[in-house]
XYZ file of C-alpha atoms in Angstrom:
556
model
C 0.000 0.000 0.000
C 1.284 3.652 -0.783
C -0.271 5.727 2.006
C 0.615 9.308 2.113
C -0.124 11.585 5.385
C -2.185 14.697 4.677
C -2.766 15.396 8.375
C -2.511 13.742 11.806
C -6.382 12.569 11.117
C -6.198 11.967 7.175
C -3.568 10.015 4.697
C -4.823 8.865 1.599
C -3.855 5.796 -0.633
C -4.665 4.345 -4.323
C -7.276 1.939 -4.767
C -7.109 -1.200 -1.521
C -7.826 -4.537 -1.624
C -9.758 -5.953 0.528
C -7.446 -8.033 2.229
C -5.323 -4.952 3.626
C -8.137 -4.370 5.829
C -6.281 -6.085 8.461
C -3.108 -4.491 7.536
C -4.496 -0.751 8.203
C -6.475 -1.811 11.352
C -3.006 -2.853 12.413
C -1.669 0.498 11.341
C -3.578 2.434 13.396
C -6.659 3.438 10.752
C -10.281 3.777 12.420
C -11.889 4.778 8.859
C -11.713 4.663 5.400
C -13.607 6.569 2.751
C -14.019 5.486 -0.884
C -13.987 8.468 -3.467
C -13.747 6.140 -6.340
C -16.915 5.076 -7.957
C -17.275 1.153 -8.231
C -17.071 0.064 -12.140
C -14.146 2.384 -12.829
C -11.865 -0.020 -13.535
C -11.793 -4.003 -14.992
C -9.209 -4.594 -11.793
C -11.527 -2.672 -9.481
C -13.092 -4.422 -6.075
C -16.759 -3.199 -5.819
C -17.180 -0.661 -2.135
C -19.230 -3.559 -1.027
C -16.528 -5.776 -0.677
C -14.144 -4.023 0.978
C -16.694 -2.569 3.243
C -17.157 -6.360 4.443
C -13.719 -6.556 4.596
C -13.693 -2.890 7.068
C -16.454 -4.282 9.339
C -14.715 -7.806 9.867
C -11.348 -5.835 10.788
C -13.056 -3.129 13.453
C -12.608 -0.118 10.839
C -15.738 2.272 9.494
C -16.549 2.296 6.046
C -17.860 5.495 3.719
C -18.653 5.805 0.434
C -18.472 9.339 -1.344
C -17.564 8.783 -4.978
C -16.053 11.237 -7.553
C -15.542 11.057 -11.257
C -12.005 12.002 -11.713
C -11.497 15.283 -12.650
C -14.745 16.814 -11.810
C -14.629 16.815 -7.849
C -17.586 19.261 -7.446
C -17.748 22.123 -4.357
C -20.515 20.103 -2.828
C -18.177 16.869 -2.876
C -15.601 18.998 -1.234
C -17.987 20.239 1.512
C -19.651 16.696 2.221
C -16.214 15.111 2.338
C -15.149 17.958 5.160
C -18.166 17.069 6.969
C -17.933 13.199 6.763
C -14.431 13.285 8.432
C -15.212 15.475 11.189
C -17.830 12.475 11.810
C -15.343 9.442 11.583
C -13.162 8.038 13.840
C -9.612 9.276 13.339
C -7.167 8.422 11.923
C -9.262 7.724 8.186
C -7.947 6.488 5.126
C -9.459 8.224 2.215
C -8.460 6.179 -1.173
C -9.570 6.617 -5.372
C -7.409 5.064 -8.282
C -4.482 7.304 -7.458
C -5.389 9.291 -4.426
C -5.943 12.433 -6.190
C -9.605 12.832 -6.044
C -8.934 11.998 -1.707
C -6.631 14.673 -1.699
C -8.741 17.094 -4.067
C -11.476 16.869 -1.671
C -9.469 17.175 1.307
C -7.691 20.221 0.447
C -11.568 22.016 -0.782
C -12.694 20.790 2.900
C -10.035 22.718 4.466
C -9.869 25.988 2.535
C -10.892 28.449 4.797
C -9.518 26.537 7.692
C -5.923 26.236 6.800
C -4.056 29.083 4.889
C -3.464 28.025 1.483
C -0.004 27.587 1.258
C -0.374 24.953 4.348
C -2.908 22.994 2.110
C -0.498 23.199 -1.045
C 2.604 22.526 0.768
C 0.560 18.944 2.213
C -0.685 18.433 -0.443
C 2.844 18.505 -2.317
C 4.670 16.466 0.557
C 2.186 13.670 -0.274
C 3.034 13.843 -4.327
C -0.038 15.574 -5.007
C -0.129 19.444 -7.319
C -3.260 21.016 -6.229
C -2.303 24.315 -9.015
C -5.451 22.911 -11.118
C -7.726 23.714 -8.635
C -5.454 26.610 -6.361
C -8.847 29.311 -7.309
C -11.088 26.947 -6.114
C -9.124 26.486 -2.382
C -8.465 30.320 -2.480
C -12.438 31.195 -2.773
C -13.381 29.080 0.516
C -13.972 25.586 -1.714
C -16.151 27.576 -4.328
C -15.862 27.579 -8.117
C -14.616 31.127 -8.514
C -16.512 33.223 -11.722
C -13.695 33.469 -13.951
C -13.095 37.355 -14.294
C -9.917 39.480 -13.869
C -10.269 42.026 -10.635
C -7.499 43.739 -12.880
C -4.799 43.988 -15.236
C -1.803 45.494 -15.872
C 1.508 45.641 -18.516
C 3.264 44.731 -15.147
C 2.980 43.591 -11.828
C 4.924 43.707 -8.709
C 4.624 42.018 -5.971
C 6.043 43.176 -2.859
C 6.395 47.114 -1.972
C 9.942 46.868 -0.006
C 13.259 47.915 -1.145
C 12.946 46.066 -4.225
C 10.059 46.239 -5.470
C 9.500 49.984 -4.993
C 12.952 50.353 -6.669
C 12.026 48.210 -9.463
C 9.092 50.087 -10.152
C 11.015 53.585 -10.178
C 13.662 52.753 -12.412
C 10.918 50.903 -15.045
C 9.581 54.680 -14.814
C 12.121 56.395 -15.361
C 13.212 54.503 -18.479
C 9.478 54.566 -19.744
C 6.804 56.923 -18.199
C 3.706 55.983 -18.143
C 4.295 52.839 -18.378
C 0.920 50.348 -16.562
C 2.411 49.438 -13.609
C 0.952 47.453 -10.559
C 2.022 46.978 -7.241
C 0.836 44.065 -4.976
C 1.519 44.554 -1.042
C -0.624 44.002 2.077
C 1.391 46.437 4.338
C 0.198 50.162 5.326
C 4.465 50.645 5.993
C 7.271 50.982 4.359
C 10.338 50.202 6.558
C 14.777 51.330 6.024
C 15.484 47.853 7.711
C 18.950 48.627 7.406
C 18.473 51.402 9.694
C 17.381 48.810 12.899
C 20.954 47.778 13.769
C 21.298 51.756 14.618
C 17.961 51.562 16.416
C 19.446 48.588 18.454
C 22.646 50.992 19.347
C 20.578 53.977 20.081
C 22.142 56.361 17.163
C 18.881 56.308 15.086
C 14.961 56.579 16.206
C 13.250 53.469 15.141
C 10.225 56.052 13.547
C 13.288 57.464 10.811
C 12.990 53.892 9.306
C 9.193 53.995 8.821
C 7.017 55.838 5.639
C 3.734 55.006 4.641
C 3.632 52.680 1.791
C 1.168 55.233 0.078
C 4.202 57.918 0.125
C 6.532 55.143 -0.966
C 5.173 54.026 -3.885
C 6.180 56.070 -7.258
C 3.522 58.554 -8.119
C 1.564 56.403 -10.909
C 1.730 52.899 -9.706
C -1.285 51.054 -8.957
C -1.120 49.877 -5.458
C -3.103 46.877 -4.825
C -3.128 46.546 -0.916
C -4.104 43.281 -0.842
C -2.064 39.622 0.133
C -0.872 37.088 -2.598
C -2.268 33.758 -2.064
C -1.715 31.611 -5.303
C 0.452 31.936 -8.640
C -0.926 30.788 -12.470
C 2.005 31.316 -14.482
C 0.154 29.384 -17.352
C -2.231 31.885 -17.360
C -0.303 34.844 -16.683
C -2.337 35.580 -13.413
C -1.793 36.319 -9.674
C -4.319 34.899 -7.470
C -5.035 37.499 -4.267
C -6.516 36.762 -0.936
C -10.251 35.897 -1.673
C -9.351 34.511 -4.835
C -9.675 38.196 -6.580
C -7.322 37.396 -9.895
C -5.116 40.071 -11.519
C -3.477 39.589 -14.870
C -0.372 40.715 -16.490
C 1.789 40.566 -19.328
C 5.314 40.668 -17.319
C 5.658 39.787 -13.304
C 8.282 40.856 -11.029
C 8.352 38.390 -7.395
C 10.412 40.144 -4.618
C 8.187 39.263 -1.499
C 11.036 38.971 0.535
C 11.324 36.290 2.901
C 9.867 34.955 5.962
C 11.730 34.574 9.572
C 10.935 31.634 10.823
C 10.783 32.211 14.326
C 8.327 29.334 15.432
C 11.120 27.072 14.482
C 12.325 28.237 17.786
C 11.119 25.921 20.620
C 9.526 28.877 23.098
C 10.869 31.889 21.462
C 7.885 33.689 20.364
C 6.617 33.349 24.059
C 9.351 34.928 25.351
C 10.222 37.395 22.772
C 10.535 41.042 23.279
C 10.703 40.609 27.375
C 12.977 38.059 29.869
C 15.976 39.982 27.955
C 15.220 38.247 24.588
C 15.394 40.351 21.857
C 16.255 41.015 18.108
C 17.100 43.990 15.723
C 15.172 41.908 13.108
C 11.604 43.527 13.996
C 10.861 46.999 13.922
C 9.269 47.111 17.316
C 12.351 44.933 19.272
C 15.274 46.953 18.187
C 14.338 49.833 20.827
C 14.414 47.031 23.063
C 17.979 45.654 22.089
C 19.329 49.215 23.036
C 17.378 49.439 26.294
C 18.755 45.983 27.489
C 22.206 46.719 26.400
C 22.004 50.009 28.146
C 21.001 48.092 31.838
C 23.043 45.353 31.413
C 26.478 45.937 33.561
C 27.415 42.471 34.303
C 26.580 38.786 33.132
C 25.992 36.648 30.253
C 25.188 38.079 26.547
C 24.427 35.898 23.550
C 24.091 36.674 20.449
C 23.056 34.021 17.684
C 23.176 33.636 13.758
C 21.090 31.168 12.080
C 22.253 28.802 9.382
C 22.541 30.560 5.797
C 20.501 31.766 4.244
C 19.496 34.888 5.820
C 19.359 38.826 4.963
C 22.427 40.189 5.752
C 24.650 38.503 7.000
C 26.297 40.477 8.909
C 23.518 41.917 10.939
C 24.182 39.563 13.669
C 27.685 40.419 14.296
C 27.014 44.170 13.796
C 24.473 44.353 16.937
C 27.407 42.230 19.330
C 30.161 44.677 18.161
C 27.971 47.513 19.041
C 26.862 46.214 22.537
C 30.394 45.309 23.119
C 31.512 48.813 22.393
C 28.531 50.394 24.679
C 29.925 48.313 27.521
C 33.688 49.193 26.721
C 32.271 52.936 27.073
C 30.631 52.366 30.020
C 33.431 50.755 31.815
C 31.810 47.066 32.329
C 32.927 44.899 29.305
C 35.014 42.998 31.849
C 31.837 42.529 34.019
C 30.168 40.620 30.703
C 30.604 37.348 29.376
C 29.910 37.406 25.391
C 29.165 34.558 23.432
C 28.703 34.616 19.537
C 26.568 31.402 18.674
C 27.084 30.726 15.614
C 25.696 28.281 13.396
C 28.420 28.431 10.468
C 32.006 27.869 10.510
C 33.144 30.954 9.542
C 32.994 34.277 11.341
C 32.264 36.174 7.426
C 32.134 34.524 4.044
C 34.385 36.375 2.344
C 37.924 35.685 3.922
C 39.531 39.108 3.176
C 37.307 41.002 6.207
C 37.797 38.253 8.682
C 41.471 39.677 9.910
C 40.044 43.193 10.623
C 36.730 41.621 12.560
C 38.868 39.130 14.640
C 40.714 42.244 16.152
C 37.364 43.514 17.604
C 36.409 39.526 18.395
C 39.711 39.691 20.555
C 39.568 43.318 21.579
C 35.671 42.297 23.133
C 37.025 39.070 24.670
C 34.477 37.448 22.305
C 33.984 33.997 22.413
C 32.861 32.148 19.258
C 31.258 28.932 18.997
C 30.804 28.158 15.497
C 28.387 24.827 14.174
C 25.802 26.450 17.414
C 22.499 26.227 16.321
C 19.854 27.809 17.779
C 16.566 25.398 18.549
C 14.923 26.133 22.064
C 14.705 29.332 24.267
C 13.212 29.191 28.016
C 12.780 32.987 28.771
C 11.553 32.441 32.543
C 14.450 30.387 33.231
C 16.574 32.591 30.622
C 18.267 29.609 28.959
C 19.150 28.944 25.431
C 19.833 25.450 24.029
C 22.114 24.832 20.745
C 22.850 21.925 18.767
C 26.433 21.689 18.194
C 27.861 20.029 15.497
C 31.214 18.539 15.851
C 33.862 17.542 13.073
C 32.707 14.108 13.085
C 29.342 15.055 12.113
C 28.087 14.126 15.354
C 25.309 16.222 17.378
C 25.682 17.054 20.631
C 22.726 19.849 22.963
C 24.221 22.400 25.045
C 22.540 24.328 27.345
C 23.723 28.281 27.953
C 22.513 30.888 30.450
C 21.729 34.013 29.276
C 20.884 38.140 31.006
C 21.218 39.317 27.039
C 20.082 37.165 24.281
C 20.137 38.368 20.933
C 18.445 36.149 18.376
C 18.507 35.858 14.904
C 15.731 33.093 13.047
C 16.530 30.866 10.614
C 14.635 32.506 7.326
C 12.682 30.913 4.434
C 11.252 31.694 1.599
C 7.002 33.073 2.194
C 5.377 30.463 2.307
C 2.932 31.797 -1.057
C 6.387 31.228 -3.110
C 7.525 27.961 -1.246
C 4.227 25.719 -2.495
C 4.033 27.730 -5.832
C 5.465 26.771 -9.512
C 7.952 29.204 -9.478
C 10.121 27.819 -6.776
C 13.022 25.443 -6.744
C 13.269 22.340 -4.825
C 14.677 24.509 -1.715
C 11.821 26.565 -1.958
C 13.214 29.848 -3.591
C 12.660 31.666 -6.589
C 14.209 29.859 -9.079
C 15.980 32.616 -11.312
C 19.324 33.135 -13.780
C 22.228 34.648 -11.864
C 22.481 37.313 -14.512
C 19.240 38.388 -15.907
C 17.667 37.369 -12.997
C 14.533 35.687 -15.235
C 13.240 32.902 -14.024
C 14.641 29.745 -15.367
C 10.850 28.641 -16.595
C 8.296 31.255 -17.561
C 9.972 33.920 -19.304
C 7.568 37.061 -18.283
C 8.911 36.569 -14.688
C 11.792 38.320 -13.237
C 12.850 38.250 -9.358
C 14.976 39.962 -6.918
C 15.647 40.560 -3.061
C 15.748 38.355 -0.958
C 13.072 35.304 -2.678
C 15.344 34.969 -5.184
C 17.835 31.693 -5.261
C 20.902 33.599 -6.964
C 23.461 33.086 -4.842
C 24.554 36.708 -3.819
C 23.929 37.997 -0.245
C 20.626 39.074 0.727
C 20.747 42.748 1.499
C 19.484 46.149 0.147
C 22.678 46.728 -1.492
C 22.023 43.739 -3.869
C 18.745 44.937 -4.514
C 19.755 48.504 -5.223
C 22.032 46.632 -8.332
C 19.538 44.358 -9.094
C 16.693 46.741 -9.635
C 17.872 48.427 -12.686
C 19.198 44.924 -14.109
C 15.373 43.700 -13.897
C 13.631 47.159 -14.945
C 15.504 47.138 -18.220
C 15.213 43.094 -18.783
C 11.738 43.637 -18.226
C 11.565 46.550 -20.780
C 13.582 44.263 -23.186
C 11.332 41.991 -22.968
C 8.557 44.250 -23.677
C 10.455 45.381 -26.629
C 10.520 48.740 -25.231
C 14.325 48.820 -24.965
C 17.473 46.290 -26.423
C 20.179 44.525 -25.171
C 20.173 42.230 -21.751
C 21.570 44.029 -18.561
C 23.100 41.139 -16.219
C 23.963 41.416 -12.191
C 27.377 40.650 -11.016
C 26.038 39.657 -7.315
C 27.032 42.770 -5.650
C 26.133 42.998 -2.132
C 27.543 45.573 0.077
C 27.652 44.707 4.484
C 28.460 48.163 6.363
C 29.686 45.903 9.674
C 29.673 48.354 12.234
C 32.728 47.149 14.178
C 32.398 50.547 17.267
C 30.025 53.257 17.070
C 32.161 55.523 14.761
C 33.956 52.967 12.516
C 32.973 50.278 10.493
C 34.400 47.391 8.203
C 32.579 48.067 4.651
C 32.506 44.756 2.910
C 31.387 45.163 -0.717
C 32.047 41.917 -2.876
C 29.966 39.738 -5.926
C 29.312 36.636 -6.671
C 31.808 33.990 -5.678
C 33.424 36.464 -2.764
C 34.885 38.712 -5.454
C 35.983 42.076 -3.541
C 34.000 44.462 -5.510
C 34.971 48.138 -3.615
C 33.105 51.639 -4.776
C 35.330 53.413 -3.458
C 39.430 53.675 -4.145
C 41.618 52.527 -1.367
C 42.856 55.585 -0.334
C 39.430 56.648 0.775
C 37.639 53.982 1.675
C 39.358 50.693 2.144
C 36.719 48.012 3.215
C 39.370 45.565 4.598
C 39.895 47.918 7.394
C 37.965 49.972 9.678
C 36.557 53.263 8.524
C 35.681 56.276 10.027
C 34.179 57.932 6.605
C 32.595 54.404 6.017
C 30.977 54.709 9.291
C 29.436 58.329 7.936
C 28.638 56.651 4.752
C 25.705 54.315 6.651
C 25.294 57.368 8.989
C 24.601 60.141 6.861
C 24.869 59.450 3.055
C 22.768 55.774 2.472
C 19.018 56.735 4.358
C 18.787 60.038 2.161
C 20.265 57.552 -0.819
C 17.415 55.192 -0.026
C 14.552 57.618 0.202
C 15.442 60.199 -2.146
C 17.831 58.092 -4.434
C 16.959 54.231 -4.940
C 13.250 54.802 -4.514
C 13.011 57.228 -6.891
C 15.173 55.489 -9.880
C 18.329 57.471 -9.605
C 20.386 54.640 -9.879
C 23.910 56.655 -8.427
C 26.559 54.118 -8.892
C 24.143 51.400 -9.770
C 23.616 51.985 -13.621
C 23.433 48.003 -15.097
C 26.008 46.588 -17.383
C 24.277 45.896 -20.876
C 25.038 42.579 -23.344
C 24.074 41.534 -27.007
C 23.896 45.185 -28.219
């Protein structure tokens, strides 16, 4: 028998036999529900028999046929209802398990959030994308009709997308533009790991996304639920569908933080904290300001995250507070890393271990992160050792600064445009995707393998608007992205190790060495993420001047 889980209370199978009654009573079943109707196939055993079979063997038996391919609403409802009713766990079988899954995932809409239903659906070999509207519209057979369309659509209103959509306008005004985002706010995330050190105000990162957007875009406040590439249509929350000729996907990503053991519970009080959320980096700053003696952690999850650096940069910065205030000796600080490296790209590691040994830093590299006990303020890592084995530690903490693993949204994870990891699966260069050639992506979804920070996306914006012209035939040639991605590590308030490098850890400076040289620490790099890049954000990448960020252009 091939069963496949759905849920704790439903798996589904092909067509049984009768004599593997016994064999699922064993199992653990309490039900089973037939969605194939009997005479289907020459090799089929009539519902009568196996129902014998189910009452001989202790197990319920329900009949609910479907003709395959046409699994109505009302099939989808009865079936929800039905297994409410049955003892649990049920089986649910058909010729291939299909139709048991179809109605499954109709029962549920509503109840899960779609991606969940996809993403169980696709763990048990099944692709619900033929019936995605249907899930999306509470189990109901949507009316097929377009809330809108445009020439192109965005979706996501951060860095990248709102730079994406400037620099499309500035090479073509007027051109139909859409932008898809839920949020009200448009956050400088950068800007948090000064938050966390008390230089910046966390309400200087914040605009409204109304002010944000480019004067001219559609903005279509709304949540993406679904992708039809076939059709060349975005499927919204509510199963509202808007159509496009080209898409651009740069969503972001999601932090995981319930893959924590007990750290949402204790987030944001019992001295657990992170610079990763808006609302926590004031807190950071306020419990690096009491703390004069004790135990601070601070963690970094396995790759990939967005920047990379961001971890270190909020230790070096509490260690330097505590320097200043005369109690550095008085605190015991632990990096917790999950890696084996303290940076990727070897050439800034010399001028960060001098801080490292400067702070009396301790690093524990292959530390990963899984459970958090804020009440008893404890933090438990798995360490790996050389030999591959796994061994849990247990640390103490007054100060713990936590960074969550990060994933792709889970919209892009279950959809057709991701790889088997879950990202956007795109070219390196022209940052297409590798399928459907009227999608582009950037940020942080994407699976090119640069680092995931605004800098990339200030390069990669004007690489997309133009391929997306191209493509339009509104402009020639292909512009490609190098991987550039920029990490201002603030090593002390004042100074700060500017790494700036491309794909493959190529050191990619903007500035000459005898102004700027990122290998060491910098006081005019430090007034650089002070001073110059907010106003360069707001008034420069958001509004398509693309200073120092002009793509490279092929096959002219």
């Amino acid at each position: 028998m091939d069963i496949r889980q759905l849920s704790p209370a439903i798996s589904v199978s092909p067509q049984i036999l009768p004599s593997e009654l016994v064999t699922l009573r064993q199992a653990g079943f309490r039900a089973i529900i037939c969605n194939r109707p009997d005479g289907e196939g020459a090799d089929q055993p009539l519902f009568a028999e196996i129902a014998r079979a189910a009452q001989e063997a202790g197990i319920e038996a329900h009949y609910l046929p479907a003709e395959s391919g046409k699994v109505s609403d009302e099939q989808g409802v009865a079936f929800g209802a039905l297994l409410a009713s049955v003892p649990k766990p049920a089986l649910a079988f058909c010729r291939t398990g299909m139709r048991s899954t179809t109605m499954w995932a109709l029962s549920e809409s509503g109840k899960l959030p779609l991606p969940q239903i996809i993403f169980a659906a696709q763990q048990a070999g099944f692709d619900m994308k033929g019936v995605v509207r249907r899930i999306a519209n509470h189990g109901r057979t949507p009316v097929e009709v377009a809330e809108a369309e445009h020439a192109v659509v965005i979706i996501g209103g951060g860095a990248a997308g709102i730079a994406t959509a400037a620099s499309m306008l500035a090479r073509s005004p007027g051109l139909d533009i859409a932008i898809i985002d839920p949020a009200d706010v448009h956050y400088y995330q950068p800007g948090w790991t000064l938050v966390g050190c008390g230089v910046f105000d966390a309400a200087s990162t914040a605009h409204t996304m109304a002010s944000t957007i480019p004067h001219g875009v559609h903005w279509i406040k709304s949540a993406v639920a679904a992708f039809e590439p076939e059709r060349n249509a975005v499927i919204l929350d509510g199963c509202r569908v808007v159509k496009y000729q080209q898409l651009v996907v740069c969503p972001g990503l999601k932090l995981n933080w319930q893959s924590i053991e007990g750290l949402s519970e204790t987030l944001g009080r019992n001295g657990v904290t992170s610079n990763y959320l808006y609302h926590l980096a004031p807190y950071t700053w306020k419990l690096v300001q009491e703390l004069r003696k004790g135990r601070a952690i601070f963690t970094q999850p396995p790759m990939p995250i967005k920047c990379a650096g961001a971890p270190q940069k909020a230790m070096y910065l509490s260690a330097d507070h505590w320097k200043r205030e005369g109690v550095l000796d008085q605190i015991d600080i632990a990096f917790c890393n999950a890696g084996a490296v303290l940076f990727g790209v070897a050439a800034y590691v010399p001028a960060l271990m001098q801080y490292i040994e400067a702070y009396g830093i301790q690093l524990n590299f292959g530390h990963t992160l899984t459970r958090v006990d804020g009440a008893a303020r404890t933090a438990t890592f798995n360490r790996a050792s050389a030999d591959g084995s796994i061994e849990s530690i247990t640390r103490e903490f007054d100060l713990l600064h936590v960074v969550p693993p990060q994933i792709a949204p889970d919209f892009i994870r279950v959809s057709p445009l991701a790889d088997a990891a879950g990202w956007i699966d795109i070219d390196p260069a022209t940052l297409r995707h590798k399928t459907f050639s009227n999608i582009h992506a950037l940020g942080d979804a994407g699976n090119s393998g640069n680092a995931k920070t605004a800098a990339a996306a200030r390069k990669q914006a004007p690489v997309v608007a133009h391929n997306v012209l191209a493509a339009m035939g509104k402009v020639k040639g292909s512009a490609h992205y190098d991987g550039y991605g920029s990490c201002p590590l603030t090593v002390e308030r004042g100074k700060i190790v500017l790494a700036e490098f491309t794909y493959g850890g190529k050191l990619a400076p903007s500035f000459p060495g005898w102004l700027i040289d990122g290998t060491k620490p910098s006081r005019l790099a430090w007034l650089l993420k002070e001073r110059i890049l907010p106003p360069l954000y707001w008034r420069g990448m958001l509004k398509g001047r693309e200073w120092l960020a002009r793509p490279e252009l092929a096959d002219l």
